[in-house]
mmCIF file of N, CA and C and ligand atoms in Angstrom:
data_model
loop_
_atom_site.group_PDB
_atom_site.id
_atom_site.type_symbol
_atom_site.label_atom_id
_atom_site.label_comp_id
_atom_site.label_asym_id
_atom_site.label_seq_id
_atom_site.Cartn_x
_atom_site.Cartn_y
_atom_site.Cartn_z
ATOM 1 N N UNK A 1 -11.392 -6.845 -10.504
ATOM 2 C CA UNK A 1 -10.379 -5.910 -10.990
ATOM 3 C C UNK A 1 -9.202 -5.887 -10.018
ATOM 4 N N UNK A 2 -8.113 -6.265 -10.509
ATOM 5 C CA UNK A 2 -7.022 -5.884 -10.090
ATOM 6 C C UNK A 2 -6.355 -4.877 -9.556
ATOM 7 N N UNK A 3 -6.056 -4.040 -8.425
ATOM 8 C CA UNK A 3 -5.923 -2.622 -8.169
ATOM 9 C C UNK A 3 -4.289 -3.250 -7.319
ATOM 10 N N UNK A 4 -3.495 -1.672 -7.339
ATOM 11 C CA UNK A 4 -2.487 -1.631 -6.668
ATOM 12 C C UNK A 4 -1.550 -0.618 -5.285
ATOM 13 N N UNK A 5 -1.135 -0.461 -4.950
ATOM 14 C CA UNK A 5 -0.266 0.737 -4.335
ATOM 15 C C UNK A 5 0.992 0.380 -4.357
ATOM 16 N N UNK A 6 1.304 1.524 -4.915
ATOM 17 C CA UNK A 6 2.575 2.027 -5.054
ATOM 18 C C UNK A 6 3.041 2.676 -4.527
ATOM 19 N N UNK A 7 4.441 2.274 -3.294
ATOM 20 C CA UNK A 7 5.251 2.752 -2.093
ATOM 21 C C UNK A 7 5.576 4.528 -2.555
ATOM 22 N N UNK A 8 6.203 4.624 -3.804
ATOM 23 C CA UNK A 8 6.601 5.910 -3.996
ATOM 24 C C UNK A 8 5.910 6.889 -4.041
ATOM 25 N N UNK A 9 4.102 6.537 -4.483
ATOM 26 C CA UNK A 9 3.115 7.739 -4.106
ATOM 27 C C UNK A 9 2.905 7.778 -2.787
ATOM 28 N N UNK A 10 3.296 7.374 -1.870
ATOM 29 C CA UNK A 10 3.128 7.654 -0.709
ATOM 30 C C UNK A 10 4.655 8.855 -0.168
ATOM 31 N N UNK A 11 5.104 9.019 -1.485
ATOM 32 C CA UNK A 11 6.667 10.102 -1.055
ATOM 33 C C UNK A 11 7.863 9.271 -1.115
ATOM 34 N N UNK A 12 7.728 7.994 -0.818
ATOM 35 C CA UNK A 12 8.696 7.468 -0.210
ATOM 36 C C UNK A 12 9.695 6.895 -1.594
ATOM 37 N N UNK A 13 10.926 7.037 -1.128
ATOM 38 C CA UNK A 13 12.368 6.617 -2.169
ATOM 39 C C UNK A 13 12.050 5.343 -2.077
ATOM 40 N N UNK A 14 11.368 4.002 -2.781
ATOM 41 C CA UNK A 14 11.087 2.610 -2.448
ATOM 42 C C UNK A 14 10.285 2.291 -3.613
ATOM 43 N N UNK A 15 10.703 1.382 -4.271
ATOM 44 C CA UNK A 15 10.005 0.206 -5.586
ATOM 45 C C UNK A 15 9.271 -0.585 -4.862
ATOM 46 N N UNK A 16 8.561 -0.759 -3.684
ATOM 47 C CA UNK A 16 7.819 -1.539 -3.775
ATOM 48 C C UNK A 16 6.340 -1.369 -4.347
ATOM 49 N N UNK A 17 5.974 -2.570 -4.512
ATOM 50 C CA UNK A 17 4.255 -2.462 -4.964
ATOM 51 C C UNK A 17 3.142 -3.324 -4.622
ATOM 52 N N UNK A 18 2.197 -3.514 -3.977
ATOM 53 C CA UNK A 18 1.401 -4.529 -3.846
ATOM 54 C C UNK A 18 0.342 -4.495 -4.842
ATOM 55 N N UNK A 19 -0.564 -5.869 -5.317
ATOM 56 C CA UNK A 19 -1.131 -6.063 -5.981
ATOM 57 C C UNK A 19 -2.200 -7.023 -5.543
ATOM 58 N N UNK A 20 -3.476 -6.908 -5.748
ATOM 59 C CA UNK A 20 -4.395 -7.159 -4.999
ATOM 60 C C UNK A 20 -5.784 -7.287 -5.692
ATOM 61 N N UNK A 21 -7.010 -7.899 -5.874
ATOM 62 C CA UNK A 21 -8.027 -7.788 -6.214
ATOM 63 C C UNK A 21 -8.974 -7.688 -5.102
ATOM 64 N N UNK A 22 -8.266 -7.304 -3.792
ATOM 65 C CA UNK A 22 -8.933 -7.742 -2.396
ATOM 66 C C UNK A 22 -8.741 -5.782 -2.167
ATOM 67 N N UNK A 23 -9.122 -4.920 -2.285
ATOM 68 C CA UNK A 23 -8.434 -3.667 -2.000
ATOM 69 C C UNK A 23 -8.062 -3.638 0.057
ATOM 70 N N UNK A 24 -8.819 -4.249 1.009
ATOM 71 C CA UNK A 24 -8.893 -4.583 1.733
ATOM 72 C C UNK A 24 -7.337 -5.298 2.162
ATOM 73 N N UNK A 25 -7.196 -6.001 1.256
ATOM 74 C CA UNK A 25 -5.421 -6.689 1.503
ATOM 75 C C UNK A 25 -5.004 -5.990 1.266
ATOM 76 N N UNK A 26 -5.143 -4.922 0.326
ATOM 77 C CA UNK A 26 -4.053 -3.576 -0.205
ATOM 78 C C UNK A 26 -3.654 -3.044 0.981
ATOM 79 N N UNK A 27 -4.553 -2.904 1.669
ATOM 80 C CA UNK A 27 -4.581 -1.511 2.383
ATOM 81 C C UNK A 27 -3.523 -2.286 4.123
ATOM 82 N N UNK A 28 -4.140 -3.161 4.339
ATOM 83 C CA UNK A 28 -3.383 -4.679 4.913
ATOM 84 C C UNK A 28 -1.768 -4.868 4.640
ATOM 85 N N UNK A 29 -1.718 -5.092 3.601
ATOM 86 C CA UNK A 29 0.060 -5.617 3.055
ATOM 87 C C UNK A 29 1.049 -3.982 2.766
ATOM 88 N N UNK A 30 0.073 -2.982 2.721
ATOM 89 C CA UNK A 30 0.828 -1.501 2.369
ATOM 90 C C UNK A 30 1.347 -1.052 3.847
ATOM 91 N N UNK A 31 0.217 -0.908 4.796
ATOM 92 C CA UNK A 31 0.260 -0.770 5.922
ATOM 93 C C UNK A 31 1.059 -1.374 6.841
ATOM 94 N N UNK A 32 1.415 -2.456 6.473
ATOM 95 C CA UNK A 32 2.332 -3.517 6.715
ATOM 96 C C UNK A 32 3.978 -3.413 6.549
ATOM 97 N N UNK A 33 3.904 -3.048 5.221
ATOM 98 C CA UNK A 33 5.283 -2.888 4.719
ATOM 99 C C UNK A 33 5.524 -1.449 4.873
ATOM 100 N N UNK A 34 4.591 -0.008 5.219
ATOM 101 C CA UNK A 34 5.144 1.091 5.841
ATOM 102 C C UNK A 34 5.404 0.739 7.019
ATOM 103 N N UNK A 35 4.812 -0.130 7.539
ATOM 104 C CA UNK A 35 5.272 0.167 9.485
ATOM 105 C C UNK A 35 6.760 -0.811 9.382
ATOM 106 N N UNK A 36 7.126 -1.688 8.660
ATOM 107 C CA UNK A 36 8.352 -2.530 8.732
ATOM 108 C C UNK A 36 9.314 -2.182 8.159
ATOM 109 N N UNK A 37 9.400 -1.548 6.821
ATOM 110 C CA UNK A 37 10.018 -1.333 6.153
ATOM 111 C C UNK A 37 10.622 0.266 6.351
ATOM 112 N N UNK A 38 9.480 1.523 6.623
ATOM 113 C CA UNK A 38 9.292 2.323 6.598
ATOM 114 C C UNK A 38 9.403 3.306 8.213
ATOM 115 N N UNK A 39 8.889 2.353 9.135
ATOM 116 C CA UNK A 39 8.932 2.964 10.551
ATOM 117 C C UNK A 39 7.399 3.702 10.344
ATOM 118 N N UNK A 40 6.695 3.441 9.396
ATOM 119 C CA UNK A 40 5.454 4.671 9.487
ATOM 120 C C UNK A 40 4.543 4.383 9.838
ATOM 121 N N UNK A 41 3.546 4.689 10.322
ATOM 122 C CA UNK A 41 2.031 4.009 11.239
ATOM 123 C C UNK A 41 1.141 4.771 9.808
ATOM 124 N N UNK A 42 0.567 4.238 8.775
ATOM 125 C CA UNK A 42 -0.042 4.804 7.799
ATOM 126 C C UNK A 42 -1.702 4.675 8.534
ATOM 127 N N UNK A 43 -2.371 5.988 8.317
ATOM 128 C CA UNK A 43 -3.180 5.505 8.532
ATOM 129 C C UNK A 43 -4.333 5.040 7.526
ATOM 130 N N UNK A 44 -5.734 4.343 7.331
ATOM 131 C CA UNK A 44 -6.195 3.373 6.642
ATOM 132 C C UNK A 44 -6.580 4.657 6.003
ATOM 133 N N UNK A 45 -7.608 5.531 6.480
ATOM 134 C CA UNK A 45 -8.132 6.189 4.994
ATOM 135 C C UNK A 45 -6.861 7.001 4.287
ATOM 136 N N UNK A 46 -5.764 7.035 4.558
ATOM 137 C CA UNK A 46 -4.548 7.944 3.670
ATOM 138 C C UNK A 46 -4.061 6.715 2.601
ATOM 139 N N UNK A 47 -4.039 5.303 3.892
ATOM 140 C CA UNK A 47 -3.356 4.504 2.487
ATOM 141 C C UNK A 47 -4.662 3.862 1.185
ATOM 142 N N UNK A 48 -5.640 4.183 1.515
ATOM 143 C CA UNK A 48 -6.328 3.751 0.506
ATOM 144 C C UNK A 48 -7.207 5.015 -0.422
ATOM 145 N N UNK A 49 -6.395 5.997 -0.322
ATOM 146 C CA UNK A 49 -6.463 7.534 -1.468
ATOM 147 C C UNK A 49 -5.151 6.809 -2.399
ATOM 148 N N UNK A 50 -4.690 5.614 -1.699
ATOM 149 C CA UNK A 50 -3.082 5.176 -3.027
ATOM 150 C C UNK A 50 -3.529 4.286 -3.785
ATOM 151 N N UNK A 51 -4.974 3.530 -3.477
ATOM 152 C CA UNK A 51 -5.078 2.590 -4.096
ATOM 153 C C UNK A 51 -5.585 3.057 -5.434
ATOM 154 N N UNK A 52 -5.049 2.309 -6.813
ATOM 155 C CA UNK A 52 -5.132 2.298 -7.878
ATOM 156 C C UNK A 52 -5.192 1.484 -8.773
ATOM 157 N N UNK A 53 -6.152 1.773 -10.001
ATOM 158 C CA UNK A 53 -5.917 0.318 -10.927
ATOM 159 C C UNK A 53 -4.385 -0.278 -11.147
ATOM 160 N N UNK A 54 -4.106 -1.390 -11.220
ATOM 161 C CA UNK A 54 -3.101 -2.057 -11.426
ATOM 162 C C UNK A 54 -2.994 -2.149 -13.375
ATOM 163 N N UNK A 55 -1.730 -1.935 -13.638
ATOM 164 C CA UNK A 55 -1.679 -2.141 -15.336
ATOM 165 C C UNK A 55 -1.679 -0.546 -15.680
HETATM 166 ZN ZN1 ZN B 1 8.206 1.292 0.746
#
C-alpha cells in the first residue's frame, strides 16, 4: 500500500508531498525536506501521526 505525507498537515504554507510504500522512507524524505526546506528538526514519532493513505 501506498501511503503519503503531506507538508501542509504538518501547518506548514508548502505543496509538497512524499509518496512511499516504504512508510520508513516517508518518515526519511519528510524529515528531510522539514529540516531543508523548513529549518525544522521534526521529530520521528510527530512525523509519522502524518503518515497517510496515498489517493
Ligand atoms: Zn514543506
Amino acid at each position: 500500500m501506498v501511503n503519503q505525507i503531506v507538508c501542509a498537515d504538518a501547518g506548514m504554507d508548502c505543496d509538497f508531498v512524499v509518496r512511499s510504500d516504504s512508510d520508513d522512507e516517508l518518515v526519511r524524505m519528510a524529515r528531510m525536506h522539514g529540516e531543508h526546506r523548513h529549518n525544522v528538526d521534526m521529530d520521528e514519532a510527530g512525523v509519522r501521526e502524518l503518515i497517510k493513505p496515498a489517493g
